Amino acid sequence: MTDEALTSRALELAAEGIGRVSPSPLVGCVIVSADGEIVGEGSYIFSEVTHAEIAALKQAGERARGGTAYVSLEPHAHHGRTPPCTEALVNAGIRRVVCPIEDPNPLVSGKGFEELRVAGVEVVTGILRGAAEKQNEKFICWHRNKRPFVHLKTAMSLDGKTATVSGDSKWITSVEARAEGQRLRYEYDAILVGAQTIAADDPSLTDRTGGPRDRGLLRVVLDSGLRTSGESVIVATAEDHPTLFIAQDPDPAKAEEFRSKGAEVAVVESGPRNPRAVLGELYRRRITSVLVEGGASVAGSFVDSGLVDKFTFFIAPVVIGGNDAPIAVGGDGVERVADVFRLKDITVEHVGPDLMITGYPA
Ligand SMILES: NC(=O)c1ccc[n+]([C@@H]2O[C@H](COP(=O)([O-])OP(=O)(O)OC[C@H]3O[C@@H](n4cnc5c(N)ncnc54)[C@H](OP(=O)(O)O)[C@@H]3O)[C@@H](O)[C@H]2O)c1
């Protein structure tokens, strides 16, 4: 098998940790013996503590000696929750390490590769770099930008509406598209909406995929004055699902009521209308990724601030019409077409009768 195929297998193993590694990265490892046989495989799961390299080396045993390790992210060289993986690779007699990318954490980046080279191990980097960076885009953003990765997801009609003039929005997109939306929730640490979405739809905002997750999906509501009803589904279910209201000037009695029902209330000085301050609050809570699900005002404020890292639009083949029907993205927008927010690396998929368009800011 080629280096590329085995690196691809390491990425596949890393993906087994989706939903189960935050705030750490996804990591997978394949050990190939000196005579070219796969003798060990490992995936990282946060709660199991053991790193992917160690799990794979354990499986390989003595057959690792003289072999190659394919790792999806730079092996760490420092003492963290576990001893350095670089040391374990060297002690196991690994002669060659093939790994697409450096660890994005500026405190350790490059040090793992350096340590391996010093110990006489050949290090090959860069194979499938794009795929490896994409796989760990949340972790990379969290370290490089010191804030969570922001993914804006919206579901709309062909004419860009998210509800009818009367506010009816259930359901514009198909069962298949909504299942895909659930799958997205599974991959994120937090989901975020504005107070008006809670008032209009009274959603539960839960991850109903049933997939294993090490941390419950944190439901975040931006609500300056805590106008959300204490009888809303989100407050009523706060004992069972982590819930955080980000407010500016909440009524103390209402804040106390929410807290007594299991929700957290964080007061942010510059208010939730400042998306950067919202992300700062989430960063302090070690939230590495957030799925922004609307509505238009919240989506607009994140787009206007240039704080969206990824977009997913579900588009149903229906036309809703109505001058006053809610749209997908509000905010200030731009004045000139030359200044529009352009996306790149676009993927277009069919989900049931709907389209799912995903892209990154150009
Ligand atoms: N199809 C979809 O994908 C989808 C998803 C979600 C919602 N929706 C629809 O969207 C509609 C609600 O959208 P909306 O635009 O009226 O309201 P929204 O964006 O859900 O909430 C806006 C409210 O959130 C508060 N807020 C706090 N921080 C904010 C910030 N950084 N940016 C903007 N607002 C902030 C403000 O109230 P305070 O000043 O009181 O804090 C503001 O009035 C509903 O009809 C819902 O059905 C559709």
Short mmCIF file of C-alpha atoms and ligand atoms in Angstrom, two decimals:
data_model
loop_
_atom_site.label_atom_id
_atom_site.label_comp_id
_atom_site.label_asym_id
_atom_site.label_seq_id
_atom_site.Cartn_x
_atom_site.Cartn_y
_atom_site.Cartn_z
CA MET A 1 0.00 0.00 0.00
CA THR A 2 1.18 3.54 -0.74
CA ASP A 3 2.00 6.22 1.84
CA GLU A 4 -1.11 8.07 0.64
CA ALA A 5 -3.41 5.06 1.13
CA LEU A 6 -2.04 4.40 4.62
CA THR A 7 -2.29 8.08 5.59
CA SER A 8 -5.88 7.96 4.36
CA ARG A 9 -6.47 4.93 6.64
CA ALA A 10 -5.01 6.92 9.58
CA LEU A 11 -7.51 9.73 8.79
CA GLU A 12 -10.33 7.17 8.68
CA LEU A 13 -9.32 5.86 12.11
CA ALA A 14 -9.13 9.44 13.44
CA ALA A 15 -12.73 10.02 12.29
CA GLU A 16 -13.88 7.31 14.70
CA GLY A 17 -13.33 9.88 17.44
CA ILE A 18 -15.89 12.37 16.01
CA GLY A 19 -18.06 13.58 18.89
CA ARG A 20 -15.66 12.08 21.42
CA VAL A 21 -12.40 14.06 21.45
CA SER A 22 -13.20 17.69 22.30
CA PRO A 23 -11.29 19.73 23.41
CA SER A 24 -8.53 17.53 21.94
CA PRO A 25 -7.92 16.77 18.23
CA LEU A 26 -9.02 13.76 16.17
CA VAL A 27 -6.05 11.40 15.77
CA GLY A 28 -5.67 8.03 14.08
CA CYS A 29 -2.59 5.84 13.68
CA VAL A 30 -1.54 2.83 11.59
CA ILE A 31 1.63 0.84 12.28
CA VAL A 32 3.15 -1.00 9.33
CA SER A 33 5.86 -3.60 10.00
CA ALA A 34 9.26 -3.62 8.26
CA ASP A 35 7.91 -6.17 5.76
CA GLY A 36 4.92 -3.99 4.86
CA GLU A 37 2.10 -5.54 6.89
CA ILE A 38 -0.44 -3.51 8.90
CA VAL A 39 0.21 -4.70 12.46
CA GLY A 40 -1.52 -2.07 14.59
CA GLU A 41 -4.30 0.52 14.40
CA GLY A 42 -5.55 3.06 16.91
CA SER A 43 -8.01 5.94 17.32
CA TYR A 44 -8.05 8.62 19.99
CA ILE A 45 -11.09 8.95 22.28
CA PHE A 46 -10.82 11.65 25.00
CA SER A 47 -12.38 9.59 27.81
CA GLU A 48 -10.15 6.60 27.08
CA VAL A 49 -7.07 8.84 27.58
CA THR A 50 -4.72 6.51 25.60
CA HIS A 51 -3.41 8.21 22.45
CA ALA A 52 -3.90 6.66 19.00
CA GLU A 53 -0.17 5.96 18.59
CA ILE A 54 0.01 4.10 21.91
CA ALA A 55 -3.08 1.98 21.12
CA ALA A 56 -1.63 1.07 17.71
CA LEU A 57 1.84 0.29 19.13
CA LYS A 58 0.29 -1.93 21.79
CA GLN A 59 -1.49 -3.93 19.11
CA ALA A 60 1.69 -4.19 17.03
CA GLY A 61 3.95 -5.25 19.92
CA GLU A 62 7.42 -6.38 18.74
CA ARG A 63 6.28 -6.27 15.10
CA ALA A 64 6.56 -2.45 15.24
CA ARG A 65 10.37 -2.68 15.35
CA GLY A 66 11.86 -1.26 12.16
CA GLY A 67 8.41 -0.29 10.91
CA THR A 68 6.54 2.88 9.88
CA ALA A 69 3.90 4.81 11.81
CA TYR A 70 1.22 6.69 9.85
CA VAL A 71 -0.29 9.32 12.15
CA SER A 72 -2.95 11.87 11.15
CA LEU A 73 -1.55 14.66 13.38
CA GLU A 74 1.94 15.40 14.71
CA PRO A 75 2.78 13.10 17.66
CA HIS A 76 3.22 15.12 20.83
CA ALA A 77 6.60 15.44 22.52
CA HIS A 78 5.49 16.78 25.90
CA HIS A 79 4.08 15.34 29.12
CA GLY A 80 0.34 16.05 29.14
CA ARG A 81 -2.38 13.66 30.37
CA THR A 82 -0.10 10.93 28.93
CA PRO A 83 3.69 10.58 28.44
CA PRO A 84 5.11 11.78 25.06
CA CYS A 85 4.05 9.67 22.05
CA THR A 86 7.34 10.52 20.31
CA GLU A 87 9.21 8.68 23.06
CA ALA A 88 6.92 5.64 22.72
CA LEU A 89 7.42 5.54 18.93
CA VAL A 90 11.22 5.73 19.29
CA ASN A 91 11.29 3.10 22.08
CA ALA A 92 9.16 0.75 19.96
CA GLY A 93 11.81 0.91 17.24
CA ILE A 94 9.76 2.84 14.65
CA ARG A 95 12.13 3.97 11.86
CA ARG A 96 9.83 6.18 9.83
CA VAL A 97 6.87 8.45 10.67
CA VAL A 98 4.49 9.67 7.94
CA CYS A 99 2.23 12.48 9.14
CA PRO A 100 0.41 15.15 7.12
CA ILE A 101 0.39 18.11 9.53
CA GLU A 102 1.98 19.79 12.53
CA ASP A 103 0.08 20.22 15.78
CA PRO A 104 -1.54 23.71 15.56
CA ASN A 105 -0.90 24.43 19.24
CA PRO A 106 1.87 27.10 19.01
CA LEU A 107 3.41 25.81 22.26
CA VAL A 108 4.16 22.37 20.80
CA SER A 109 3.96 22.78 16.99
CA GLY A 110 6.92 21.15 15.21
CA LYS A 111 8.48 19.86 18.43
CA GLY A 112 7.25 16.28 17.91
CA PHE A 113 8.78 16.07 14.43
CA GLU A 114 12.01 17.63 15.71
CA GLU A 115 12.32 15.13 18.54
CA LEU A 116 11.73 12.20 16.17
CA ARG A 117 14.38 13.46 13.71
CA VAL A 118 16.88 13.97 16.54
CA ALA A 119 16.30 10.31 17.52
CA GLY A 120 17.14 9.25 13.96
CA VAL A 121 13.57 8.61 12.76
CA GLU A 122 12.78 9.62 9.17
CA VAL A 123 9.82 12.05 9.14
CA VAL A 124 7.69 12.58 6.03
CA THR A 125 5.08 15.38 6.18
CA GLY A 126 2.53 16.96 3.84
CA ILE A 127 0.81 13.87 2.36
CA LEU A 128 -2.99 14.57 2.33
CA ARG A 129 -2.35 17.85 4.16
CA GLY A 130 -5.63 19.42 2.97
CA ALA A 131 -7.75 16.50 4.15
CA ALA A 132 -5.95 16.36 7.51
CA GLU A 133 -6.41 20.10 8.08
CA LYS A 134 -10.08 19.86 7.18
CA GLN A 135 -10.60 16.94 9.53
CA ASN A 136 -9.22 18.94 12.47
CA GLU A 137 -10.52 22.37 11.35
CA LYS A 138 -12.24 22.97 14.70
CA PHE A 139 -9.17 22.16 16.79
CA ILE A 140 -6.92 24.17 14.46
CA CYS A 141 -9.19 27.25 14.64
CA TRP A 142 -9.46 26.98 18.42
CA HIS A 143 -5.67 27.10 18.80
CA ARG A 144 -4.84 29.59 16.04
CA ASN A 145 -7.65 32.08 16.69
CA LYS A 146 -8.24 31.46 20.41
CA ARG A 147 -11.97 31.07 19.77
CA PRO A 148 -14.36 28.29 18.73
CA PHE A 149 -14.79 27.31 15.08
CA VAL A 150 -18.07 28.85 13.86
CA HIS A 151 -20.28 26.97 11.39
CA LEU A 152 -23.42 28.77 10.22
CA LYS A 153 -26.19 26.39 9.21
CA THR A 154 -29.47 27.52 7.75
CA ALA A 155 -32.44 25.89 6.03
CA MET A 156 -34.38 27.92 3.51
CA SER A 157 -36.58 28.04 0.42
CA LEU A 158 -35.30 28.79 -3.09
CA ASP A 159 -36.17 32.44 -2.46
CA GLY A 160 -34.08 32.56 0.74
CA LYS A 161 -36.96 32.48 3.25
CA THR A 162 -36.75 30.55 6.53
CA ALA A 163 -40.45 30.82 7.45
CA THR A 164 -43.74 32.11 6.05
CA VAL A 165 -45.12 35.59 6.80
CA SER A 166 -47.01 34.09 9.76
CA GLY A 167 -43.73 32.61 11.12
CA ASP A 168 -44.59 29.00 10.23
CA SER A 169 -41.31 27.16 9.57
CA LYS A 170 -42.01 23.47 10.24
CA TRP A 171 -40.81 22.03 7.93
CA ILE A 172 -39.36 23.73 4.87
CA THR A 173 -36.71 21.09 4.24
CA SER A 174 -37.10 17.31 4.00
CA VAL A 175 -36.67 14.57 6.61
CA GLU A 176 -33.36 13.70 4.91
CA ALA A 177 -32.05 17.27 5.20
CA ARG A 178 -33.07 17.45 8.84
CA ALA A 179 -31.24 14.17 9.54
CA GLU A 180 -28.16 15.72 7.96
CA GLY A 181 -28.66 18.76 10.22
CA GLN A 182 -28.71 16.40 13.21
CA ARG A 183 -25.48 14.81 12.01
CA LEU A 184 -23.92 18.29 12.02
CA ARG A 185 -25.07 18.84 15.61
CA TYR A 186 -23.32 15.61 16.56
CA GLU A 187 -19.98 17.02 15.38
CA TYR A 188 -20.21 20.23 17.43
CA ASP A 189 -19.59 21.14 21.05
CA ALA A 190 -22.31 23.80 21.06
CA ILE A 191 -25.37 25.00 19.13
CA LEU A 192 -26.30 28.68 19.24
CA VAL A 193 -29.50 30.67 18.47
CA GLY A 194 -31.01 34.06 19.20
CA ALA A 195 -33.78 34.74 21.71
CA GLN A 196 -36.31 35.33 18.92
CA THR A 197 -35.87 31.81 17.52
CA ILE A 198 -36.71 30.44 20.98
CA ALA A 199 -39.74 32.74 21.18
CA ALA A 200 -40.96 31.83 17.68
CA ASP A 201 -40.24 28.07 17.51
CA ASP A 202 -39.74 26.90 21.13
CA PRO A 203 -37.15 24.35 19.89
CA SER A 204 -35.37 21.69 21.96
CA LEU A 205 -32.01 22.13 20.11
CA THR A 206 -30.81 18.66 21.11
CA ASP A 207 -28.57 16.14 19.36
CA ARG A 208 -30.95 13.28 18.60
CA THR A 209 -28.50 11.17 16.57
CA GLY A 210 -27.96 8.83 19.52
CA GLY A 211 -24.23 8.79 18.68
CA PRO A 212 -21.82 8.53 21.62
CA ARG A 213 -20.51 11.90 22.83
CA ASP A 214 -18.11 12.65 25.64
CA ARG A 215 -19.64 16.10 26.29
CA GLY A 216 -23.32 16.93 25.98
CA LEU A 217 -24.18 19.42 23.21
CA LEU A 218 -24.18 22.84 24.91
CA ARG A 219 -27.27 24.84 23.91
CA VAL A 220 -26.45 28.55 23.81
CA VAL A 221 -29.11 31.26 23.65
CA LEU A 222 -28.18 34.90 23.04
CA ASP A 223 -30.69 36.81 25.12
CA SER A 224 -29.61 40.26 26.39
CA GLY A 225 -32.36 40.79 28.97
CA LEU A 226 -33.44 37.15 29.53
CA ARG A 227 -36.77 37.58 27.82
CA THR A 228 -37.06 33.83 27.14
CA SER A 229 -40.03 32.27 28.93
CA GLY A 230 -39.29 30.13 31.99
CA GLU A 231 -41.87 27.73 30.51
CA SER A 232 -39.97 27.29 27.21
CA VAL A 233 -38.81 23.79 26.23
CA ILE A 234 -35.17 24.86 26.44
CA VAL A 235 -35.48 25.98 30.07
CA ALA A 236 -37.72 23.05 31.00
CA THR A 237 -35.13 20.56 29.71
CA ALA A 238 -32.05 22.33 31.11
CA GLU A 239 -31.51 19.73 33.85
CA ASP A 240 -30.96 17.07 31.16
CA HIS A 241 -29.16 19.08 28.45
CA PRO A 242 -26.42 21.65 29.13
CA THR A 243 -27.89 25.11 28.55
CA LEU A 244 -26.23 28.51 28.62
CA PHE A 245 -27.91 31.89 28.29
CA ILE A 246 -25.58 34.73 27.38
CA ALA A 247 -27.05 37.98 28.63
CA GLN A 248 -26.04 41.57 29.27
CA ASP A 249 -28.41 42.95 31.80
CA PRO A 250 -30.63 40.12 33.03
CA ASP A 251 -33.40 40.53 35.54
CA PRO A 252 -31.82 38.93 38.67
CA ALA A 253 -35.01 37.07 39.61
CA LYS A 254 -35.27 35.58 36.10
CA ALA A 255 -31.59 34.59 36.15
CA GLU A 256 -32.15 32.89 39.50
CA GLU A 257 -35.20 31.06 38.14
CA PHE A 258 -33.23 29.81 35.10
CA ARG A 259 -30.35 28.68 37.30
CA SER A 260 -32.72 26.85 39.65
CA LYS A 261 -34.04 24.98 36.60
CA GLY A 262 -30.53 23.86 35.61
CA ALA A 263 -29.52 26.50 33.03
CA GLU A 264 -26.41 28.64 33.31
CA VAL A 265 -26.60 32.39 32.82
CA ALA A 266 -23.40 34.19 31.81
CA VAL A 267 -23.34 37.96 31.88
CA VAL A 268 -21.10 39.42 29.19
CA GLU A 269 -20.26 43.09 29.70
CA SER A 270 -20.47 44.15 26.05
CA GLY A 271 -23.56 41.99 25.59
CA PRO A 272 -24.43 39.03 23.34
CA ARG A 273 -24.87 41.42 20.41
CA ASN A 274 -21.08 41.42 20.26
CA PRO A 275 -20.26 38.05 18.61
CA ARG A 276 -16.58 38.29 19.48
CA ALA A 277 -17.46 38.61 23.18
CA VAL A 278 -19.83 35.63 22.85
CA LEU A 279 -17.03 33.52 21.36
CA GLY A 280 -14.67 34.73 24.12
CA GLU A 281 -17.13 33.43 26.71
CA LEU A 282 -17.37 30.06 24.91
CA TYR A 283 -13.57 29.86 24.55
CA ARG A 284 -13.21 30.27 28.31
CA ARG A 285 -15.55 27.29 28.66
CA ARG A 286 -13.28 25.21 26.37
CA ILE A 287 -15.92 25.02 23.65
CA THR A 288 -13.95 24.32 20.45
CA SER A 289 -16.81 24.53 17.95
CA VAL A 290 -20.24 26.09 17.63
CA LEU A 291 -23.04 25.50 15.14
CA VAL A 292 -24.98 28.75 14.66
CA GLU A 293 -28.54 27.86 13.68
CA GLY A 294 -30.09 31.30 13.50
CA GLY A 295 -32.25 33.17 13.16
CA ALA A 296 -31.52 35.83 10.59
CA SER A 297 -30.42 38.51 13.09
CA VAL A 298 -27.91 36.27 14.82
CA ALA A 299 -26.66 34.84 11.51
CA GLY A 300 -26.29 38.42 10.19
CA SER A 301 -24.35 39.61 13.20
CA PHE A 302 -21.84 36.75 12.89
CA VAL A 303 -21.49 37.27 9.10
CA ASP A 304 -21.09 41.06 9.51
CA SER A 305 -18.35 40.45 12.09
CA GLY A 306 -16.44 38.14 9.73
CA LEU A 307 -16.64 35.39 12.33
CA VAL A 308 -18.10 32.54 10.27
CA ASP A 309 -15.59 29.81 9.35
CA LYS A 310 -17.95 27.53 7.41
CA PHE A 311 -21.42 27.79 5.88
CA THR A 312 -24.03 25.14 5.18
CA PHE A 313 -27.23 26.09 3.37
CA PHE A 314 -30.00 23.54 3.01
CA ILE A 315 -32.20 24.69 0.13
CA ALA A 316 -35.64 23.20 -0.44
CA PRO A 317 -37.22 23.37 -3.94
CA VAL A 318 -40.10 25.58 -2.74
CA VAL A 319 -40.91 29.27 -3.11
CA ILE A 320 -42.43 30.94 -0.04
CA GLY A 321 -42.64 34.60 -1.06
CA GLY A 322 -43.89 37.44 1.11
CA ASN A 323 -42.06 40.72 1.67
CA ASP A 324 -42.15 40.20 5.41
CA ALA A 325 -41.32 36.49 5.56
CA PRO A 326 -38.08 35.87 7.53
CA ILE A 327 -34.88 35.55 5.51
CA ALA A 328 -31.81 33.41 6.18
CA VAL A 329 -29.21 36.08 6.89
CA GLY A 330 -30.01 39.59 8.18
CA GLY A 331 -27.62 42.06 9.79
CA ASP A 332 -26.17 45.06 7.94
CA GLY A 333 -25.08 43.19 4.80
CA VAL A 334 -22.89 44.95 2.23
CA GLU A 335 -23.48 48.03 0.07
CA ARG A 336 -21.83 46.89 -3.15
CA VAL A 337 -21.83 43.60 -5.02
CA ALA A 338 -18.05 43.93 -5.21
CA ASP A 339 -17.99 43.52 -1.43
CA VAL A 340 -20.18 40.41 -1.14
CA PHE A 341 -19.18 37.58 1.11
CA ARG A 342 -17.85 35.00 -1.34
CA LEU A 343 -17.45 31.31 -0.58
CA LYS A 344 -14.81 28.86 -1.83
CA ASP A 345 -14.26 25.08 -1.69
CA ILE A 346 -17.97 24.65 -2.35
CA THR A 347 -19.57 21.23 -2.19
CA VAL A 348 -23.08 20.66 -3.48
CA GLU A 349 -24.95 17.52 -2.42
CA HIS A 350 -28.50 16.28 -2.89
CA VAL A 351 -30.21 15.28 0.35
CA GLY A 352 -33.64 13.90 -0.49
CA PRO A 353 -35.32 16.55 -2.64
CA ASP A 354 -33.14 19.33 -1.18
CA LEU A 355 -29.70 20.74 -1.90
CA MET A 356 -26.99 21.03 0.72
CA ILE A 357 -24.37 23.63 -0.16
CA THR A 358 -21.29 23.92 2.04
CA GLY A 359 -18.42 26.36 1.67
CA TYR A 360 -15.74 28.38 3.39
CA PRO A 361 -15.19 32.16 3.33
CA ALA A 362 -12.93 33.02 0.38
N1 LIG B 1 -34.78 27.87 8.81
C1 LIG B 1 -33.82 28.02 9.68
O1 LIG B 1 -32.71 27.49 9.48
C2 LIG B 1 -34.08 28.80 10.91
C3 LIG B 1 -33.24 28.65 12.02
C4 LIG B 1 -33.49 29.43 13.13
C5 LIG B 1 -34.53 30.33 13.12
N2 LIG B 1 -35.37 30.43 12.05
C6 LIG B 1 -36.45 31.39 12.04
O2 LIG B 1 -35.90 32.68 12.25
C7 LIG B 1 -36.84 33.49 12.93
C8 LIG B 1 -36.14 34.21 14.08
O3 LIG B 1 -35.11 34.99 13.55
P1 LIG B 1 -34.85 36.47 14.03
O4 LIG B 1 -33.85 37.07 13.12
O5 LIG B 1 -36.14 37.15 14.20
O6 LIG B 1 -34.28 36.29 15.50
P2 LIG B 1 -33.00 35.58 16.13
O7 LIG B 1 -31.82 35.86 15.32
O8 LIG B 1 -33.34 34.18 16.49
O9 LIG B 1 -32.93 36.36 17.53
C9 LIG B 1 -32.70 37.73 17.51
C10 LIG B 1 -32.66 38.24 18.90
O10 LIG B 1 -31.55 37.66 19.58
C11 LIG B 1 -31.00 38.60 20.49
N3 LIG B 1 -29.56 38.69 20.22
C12 LIG B 1 -28.61 38.58 21.15
N4 LIG B 1 -27.39 38.62 20.60
C13 LIG B 1 -27.57 38.81 19.30
C14 LIG B 1 -26.67 38.95 18.23
N5 LIG B 1 -25.32 38.84 18.37
N6 LIG B 1 -27.18 39.16 17.01
C15 LIG B 1 -28.49 39.23 16.82
N7 LIG B 1 -29.41 39.10 17.81
C16 LIG B 1 -28.94 38.87 19.04
C17 LIG B 1 -31.71 39.90 20.27
O11 LIG B 1 -32.68 40.01 21.29
P3 LIG B 1 -32.28 40.76 22.62
O12 LIG B 1 -31.95 42.15 22.23
O13 LIG B 1 -33.49 40.60 23.46
O14 LIG B 1 -31.10 40.06 23.16
C18 LIG B 1 -32.42 39.71 18.95
O15 LIG B 1 -33.62 40.39 18.88
C19 LIG B 1 -37.94 32.56 13.39
O16 LIG B 1 -39.05 32.76 12.56
C20 LIG B 1 -37.38 31.19 13.19
O17 LIG B 1 -38.39 30.26 12.83
C21 LIG B 1 -35.14 29.68 10.96
#
